[in-house]
XYZ file of C-alpha atoms in Angstrom:
415
model
C -19.692 -19.737 -20.829
C -19.116 -16.859 -23.906
C -17.948 -13.784 -23.481
C -15.151 -15.091 -20.821
C -17.823 -14.074 -17.818
C -16.850 -16.092 -14.914
C -20.378 -18.963 -14.390
C -22.706 -18.243 -11.410
C -20.838 -21.134 -9.665
C -17.392 -19.160 -9.948
C -18.598 -16.466 -8.903
C -19.976 -17.586 -5.989
C -17.318 -19.804 -4.774
C -14.805 -16.620 -5.018
C -17.555 -14.709 -2.469
C -17.603 -17.141 -0.173
C -13.987 -17.543 0.038
C -13.745 -13.792 -0.242
C -15.700 -13.720 2.712
C -13.368 -16.643 5.199
C -9.738 -15.305 4.170
C -11.081 -11.514 4.494
C -13.280 -12.344 7.864
C -12.619 -15.794 8.633
C -13.093 -18.593 10.727
C -17.012 -18.184 10.046
C -20.027 -20.939 10.342
C -21.361 -22.315 7.349
C -25.123 -20.901 8.489
C -23.529 -17.011 9.065
C -21.600 -17.315 4.998
C -25.453 -18.266 4.302
C -26.649 -15.176 5.994
C -24.150 -13.089 4.452
C -23.860 -13.950 0.970
C -28.398 -14.721 0.949
C -27.322 -18.248 -0.688
C -29.726 -20.936 -0.102
C -28.376 -23.561 2.379
C -28.004 -26.113 0.380
C -25.456 -23.805 -2.433
C -23.869 -23.053 1.023
C -23.141 -26.140 1.894
C -22.312 -27.206 -1.719
C -20.022 -24.269 -2.297
C -18.037 -24.981 0.938
C -17.560 -28.983 -0.330
C -15.763 -27.790 -3.506
C -13.432 -25.550 -1.140
C -12.625 -27.957 0.850
C -12.512 -30.213 -1.790
C -9.488 -28.295 -3.656
C -7.898 -27.735 -0.482
C -9.152 -24.079 -0.121
C -10.293 -24.215 3.217
C -11.284 -26.756 5.556
C -14.652 -27.609 8.375
C -14.472 -27.817 11.699
C -16.927 -28.290 14.658
C -18.641 -24.992 16.245
C -16.647 -25.490 19.409
C -12.666 -26.085 18.704
C -12.889 -22.152 17.166
C -13.727 -19.193 19.547
C -14.515 -16.826 17.994
C -15.847 -17.255 14.780
C -18.552 -15.481 13.371
C -21.675 -17.350 14.312
C -25.590 -16.469 13.994
C -26.989 -18.489 16.828
C -29.729 -20.761 16.789
C -31.434 -23.695 18.328
C -30.555 -27.111 17.252
C -27.297 -28.150 15.899
C -24.276 -26.098 15.862
C -23.258 -24.962 12.078
C -20.000 -26.263 11.725
C -17.296 -23.435 10.862
C -15.286 -23.090 7.626
C -11.495 -21.697 8.160
C -9.495 -20.796 4.834
C -6.348 -22.900 4.316
C -3.278 -21.953 6.222
C -1.225 -24.116 3.630
C -2.187 -22.207 0.731
C 0.216 -19.127 0.049
C 0.932 -16.166 -1.814
C 4.640 -15.034 -1.292
C 4.835 -11.364 0.277
C 7.961 -9.390 -0.910
C 8.692 -6.062 0.587
C 11.939 -4.568 -0.588
C 13.666 -1.347 1.147
C 16.713 0.457 0.590
C 18.228 -1.912 3.418
C 16.618 -5.008 3.708
C 14.562 -7.285 0.711
C 11.830 -9.311 3.396
C 10.354 -12.337 1.598
C 7.490 -14.394 3.123
C 5.145 -16.579 2.703
C 1.768 -15.573 4.081
C -1.573 -17.945 4.043
C -4.736 -17.941 3.147
C -5.957 -17.646 6.756
C -3.892 -14.614 7.105
C -0.873 -16.802 9.088
C 2.701 -15.217 8.129
C 4.198 -18.898 7.962
C 7.813 -18.267 7.448
C 9.946 -14.931 6.176
C 13.282 -14.807 5.093
C 15.254 -10.281 5.697
C 18.155 -10.294 3.782
C 19.771 -7.605 4.278
C 22.506 -5.047 2.599
C 24.800 -2.170 3.189
C 23.443 -0.193 0.346
C 19.961 -0.335 -1.918
C 20.046 -3.468 -4.392
C 19.723 -3.234 -8.050
C 16.707 -3.866 -9.679
C 18.279 -7.341 -10.905
C 20.046 -7.795 -7.273
C 16.555 -7.432 -5.312
C 15.250 -10.050 -7.568
C 17.886 -12.446 -8.108
C 17.418 -12.043 -3.781
C 13.622 -12.737 -3.846
C 14.267 -16.443 -5.818
C 16.680 -17.274 -4.002
C 14.766 -16.640 -0.985
C 11.859 -18.315 -2.030
C 13.680 -21.382 -2.857
C 14.922 -21.382 0.311
C 11.100 -21.083 2.129
C 9.579 -23.829 -0.371
C 12.551 -26.122 -1.280
C 12.294 -29.079 -4.378
C 9.702 -26.618 -6.008
C 8.064 -27.087 -9.180
C 6.232 -24.609 -10.739
C 3.250 -23.994 -7.980
C 3.918 -27.456 -6.671
C 5.815 -27.081 -3.062
C 7.356 -29.004 -1.013
C 5.728 -29.844 3.251
C 2.064 -29.607 1.528
C 2.548 -25.941 0.480
C 0.786 -24.860 -2.726
C 1.704 -21.077 -3.586
C -0.696 -19.205 -5.120
C 1.315 -16.221 -6.620
C 3.558 -13.651 -5.705
C 3.167 -9.680 -4.830
C 5.720 -7.095 -4.267
C 5.601 -3.909 -2.391
C 8.087 -1.439 -3.807
C 8.947 2.167 -2.381
C 8.075 4.016 -5.791
C 5.677 5.062 -8.111
C 4.893 1.749 -10.252
C 2.860 0.569 -13.296
C 0.207 -1.877 -11.992
C -0.674 -3.302 -15.426
C 3.164 -4.682 -15.964
C 5.048 -3.773 -12.532
C 7.547 -1.467 -13.870
C 8.674 0.792 -11.412
C 8.398 3.949 -12.927
C 10.978 5.257 -10.185
C 12.217 4.652 -6.741
C 14.305 7.337 -5.512
C 15.736 5.829 -2.522
C 16.360 2.766 -4.485
C 17.656 4.461 -7.698
C 15.810 2.867 -9.626
C 14.574 3.973 -12.987
C 12.274 2.054 -15.311
C 13.127 -0.818 -13.863
C 10.762 -4.379 -14.663
C 10.662 -5.988 -11.499
C 6.689 -8.530 -12.224
C 8.402 -10.311 -15.753
C 11.484 -11.023 -14.948
C 10.565 -12.136 -11.142
C 7.959 -14.321 -13.099
C 10.474 -16.099 -15.063
C 12.541 -16.554 -12.205
C 9.950 -18.401 -10.323
C 7.584 -20.160 -12.782
C 4.570 -17.992 -10.999
C 2.357 -15.003 -11.538
C 3.740 -11.422 -9.750
C 2.094 -8.138 -9.222
C 4.541 -5.078 -8.151
C 2.395 -2.429 -6.824
C 3.334 0.783 -4.340
C 4.282 -0.027 -0.971
C 1.951 2.038 0.956
C -1.294 0.964 -0.796
C -0.665 -2.326 -0.269
C -0.696 -1.298 3.218
C -3.596 0.934 2.829
C -5.451 -1.893 1.613
C -4.118 -4.490 4.580
C -5.320 -1.811 7.072
C -8.995 -1.464 5.624
C -9.185 -5.205 5.853
C -7.851 -6.558 8.710
C -6.149 -3.300 10.636
C -7.171 0.076 11.940
C -10.000 0.888 9.147
C -11.076 -2.301 9.051
C -14.732 -1.869 7.492
C -14.083 2.086 6.448
C -14.816 2.953 3.155
C -12.751 6.221 3.037
C -8.819 5.631 4.810
C -5.812 7.551 3.859
C -2.362 5.662 4.770
C 0.545 6.727 5.814
C 3.967 4.736 5.925
C 7.506 5.811 7.334
C 10.500 4.054 7.245
C 14.151 4.246 5.543
C 12.447 4.808 2.401
C 10.915 7.768 3.243
C 7.195 8.651 3.428
C 4.416 6.298 1.590
C 1.007 7.109 1.082
C -2.066 4.967 -0.064
C -5.802 5.965 -0.496
C -8.969 3.818 -0.237
C -11.859 5.932 -1.407
C -15.363 4.511 -1.208
C -14.369 1.324 -0.214
C -11.749 1.017 -3.284
C -7.465 1.801 -3.796
C -7.102 5.063 -5.273
C -4.763 4.320 -7.805
C -4.771 7.208 -10.428
C -4.534 6.785 -14.522
C -1.357 4.427 -14.437
C -0.809 3.334 -10.829
C 1.007 6.459 -9.183
C -1.999 8.145 -6.761
C -0.983 8.717 -2.884
C 2.060 9.857 -3.034
C 1.363 12.086 -0.033
C 4.857 11.521 1.331
C 5.944 14.409 -1.833
C 3.311 16.624 -0.538
C 4.704 20.693 -0.009
C 4.496 21.788 3.558
C 7.938 23.834 4.116
C 8.698 26.706 2.020
C 12.463 26.653 3.301
C 12.797 22.799 3.532
C 15.066 20.275 2.866
C 15.552 19.617 -0.526
C 13.947 15.969 -1.483
C 15.454 13.376 -3.357
C 12.361 14.068 -6.090
C 13.883 17.473 -6.729
C 11.091 19.788 -4.776
C 11.989 21.560 -1.794
C 9.724 21.082 1.535
C 8.229 17.637 0.952
C 6.726 16.327 3.693
C 9.211 13.287 3.875
C 12.134 15.294 4.260
C 10.858 17.274 6.746
C 9.507 14.440 8.839
C 12.304 11.965 8.503
C 12.914 8.996 10.036
C 16.719 9.104 9.962
C 16.414 12.979 12.234
C 14.174 10.948 14.108
C 16.279 8.183 14.943
C 19.576 9.780 14.787
C 18.943 12.411 17.930
C 16.854 9.837 19.764
C 20.770 7.773 19.658
C 18.502 4.362 18.369
C 18.962 1.905 15.032
C 16.180 2.728 12.857
C 14.923 -0.273 12.511
C 14.137 -0.652 16.267
C 10.677 1.288 17.036
C 11.133 -0.044 20.610
C 14.017 1.717 21.181
C 13.046 4.768 19.521
C 9.341 4.860 21.684
C 11.619 4.104 24.911
C 13.483 7.382 24.345
C 11.158 9.388 23.438
C 9.489 8.513 26.945
C 12.398 10.022 27.947
C 10.970 13.483 26.164
C 14.742 15.245 26.584
C 14.718 18.324 24.936
C 16.710 18.265 21.976
C 14.008 14.903 20.721
C 11.007 17.240 21.516
C 12.415 19.416 19.202
C 12.339 17.377 16.391
C 9.288 15.765 17.390
C 7.466 19.189 17.701
C 8.669 19.989 14.111
C 7.726 16.462 12.391
C 4.826 16.878 14.402
C 3.746 20.014 12.423
C 4.872 19.216 8.869
C 2.837 16.007 9.663
C -0.239 17.871 10.911
C 0.306 20.231 7.054
C 0.368 17.349 5.077
C -2.547 15.332 6.575
C -4.555 19.418 6.335
C -3.648 18.757 2.666
C -4.851 15.110 1.786
C -8.153 15.628 4.622
C -9.424 18.126 2.714
C -9.594 17.107 -0.813
C -10.008 13.067 0.591
C -12.885 13.631 2.908
C -11.464 10.520 5.072
C -12.866 9.102 7.924
C -9.390 7.375 9.438
C -5.689 8.543 8.638
C -3.687 5.166 9.782
C 0.051 5.838 10.219
C 2.041 3.254 10.062
C 6.562 2.416 10.538
C 7.785 5.046 12.394
C 4.888 7.480 11.994
C 3.039 5.149 14.314
C 5.857 5.737 17.520
C 5.345 9.348 16.797
C 1.651 9.020 17.519
C 1.460 7.193 20.402
C 4.594 9.723 21.970
C 2.142 12.720 21.438
C -1.242 11.416 21.542
C -3.841 13.992 20.674
C -1.608 16.722 19.372
C -1.425 15.648 15.445
C -5.165 15.004 15.634
C -5.899 18.787 17.317
C -3.239 20.037 14.958
C -5.056 18.915 12.254
C -8.645 19.876 13.145
C -6.951 23.302 14.244
C -6.192 23.684 10.351
C -9.564 22.118 8.760
C -12.828 22.971 8.069
C -14.984 21.723 11.296
C -17.040 19.673 8.788
C -14.269 18.078 7.521
C -13.229 16.671 10.353
C -16.084 15.863 12.394
C -15.988 11.892 11.957
C -12.306 12.426 11.447
C -9.910 9.898 13.405
C -6.496 9.185 13.202
C -4.841 5.862 14.732
C -1.728 4.012 14.664
C -1.020 1.234 12.067
C -2.967 -2.183 13.547
C -0.733 -4.751 11.931
C 2.407 -3.058 12.533
C 5.701 -4.898 11.243
C 3.273 -7.418 8.961
C 1.230 -4.495 6.892
C 2.908 -4.120 3.914
C 3.485 -7.830 3.595
C 0.231 -8.797 4.639
C -0.670 -6.160 1.596
C 1.500 -7.551 -0.935
C -0.118 -11.297 -0.225
C -3.201 -9.381 -1.415
C -1.985 -9.246 -4.378
C -0.800 -12.587 -4.258
C -3.741 -14.247 -3.485
C -5.728 -11.747 -6.650
C -5.905 -14.747 -9.333
C -7.073 -17.177 -6.641
C -10.358 -15.354 -4.943
C -11.311 -14.055 -7.910
C -11.534 -17.434 -9.262
C -10.478 -20.209 -6.357
C -11.884 -23.615 -9.559
C -8.915 -21.953 -11.649
C -6.784 -19.355 -10.222
C -4.215 -21.568 -8.670
C -1.190 -21.401 -11.151
C -0.643 -25.877 -12.823
C 1.582 -28.250 -11.170
C 3.207 -27.512 -14.037
C 6.295 -25.017 -14.631
C 4.411 -22.503 -16.253
C 5.562 -20.375 -19.485
C 6.382 -17.419 -16.523
C 4.186 -14.601 -17.720
C 3.781 -11.904 -15.510
C 0.062 -11.650 -15.169
C -0.590 -7.534 -15.137
C -3.362 -6.190 -12.503
C -7.045 -6.958 -13.444
C -6.083 -9.720 -15.627
C -7.298 -13.388 -14.761
C -4.732 -16.380 -16.031
C -7.760 -17.803 -17.336
C -8.846 -17.438 -20.075
């Protein structure tokens, strides 16, 4: 083929693999129905994907809940994505670096959490990630690995503004990073393709694919964690990234004229007015223990409820601003914001509706993140699988150690 365009066969293989990865396991008959391909073409594509080790087939009775298009006759085999093809999913926070192996079937195979008493520098984080990967996948040479695992790529979620084309963290205030390259040096250390992006953007995409926003084309996601509040937006079924990938910084939405000065230099940002640190401090629980926080909130102690009231008010104001701009169908709240939502019930949604034009909130739903603590890891894994899902035949790195070049977002490793 000329012009660098994928052949129709590669395109159809990618469609089938993406369906099995995102919606599977699915019967072969259901794949035929969803893709519009004829049965013989579906059979050939599934056979190719099986030969590549990307999927495997099972009898229909072996898998419960598989998507099916029931018909009279012989049951259609069920196609399941492989758990042995993995992406390395990384989250960097001020108090910990987490590295996990996420299977193509969505399973979190293994993880390492490296805690620290202070925010790591970018070189320290890169070294930590590389060491953790060596421990999770020992005796690895390039893309080959022990235990039958094959690594597709690495996705890194960072709480800050990240330039998507080269994985440079322009500014991560809680980490103290300014213009720090991440993708390139990590690719050099691991010999794997690496992409990096803002953590909340990965969470938004994960919740849209697998969580509370599943199948929703317009969604806002807010994550509250150790590094403040990050936001991600899905608009018309596509991530809203902006010119350089910086869109969605909803944690720095202005909500209080007499508020606290933020790390970004402004006053009254959402993440200073609805702060996890302030809430856990008055509750007297560890910052990373959502169950303990929920238990204390259930006691409804007056001093805790006063902080809750302030945070609900700030959050409702920020959401009103975002909703009038984006007009989402669903707002998903993750991290401590999900705990707060569970505690106050409809109060946030009621407050948003009271401040908003009625037409904008007619279909609005505000829900906690369904993926829980794994939401950012699942989103980062999608970055690691990107090449493979674009080209199942050539998307896995070679078994020999690659040159270590980072792959920019939207760029294929295959020429």
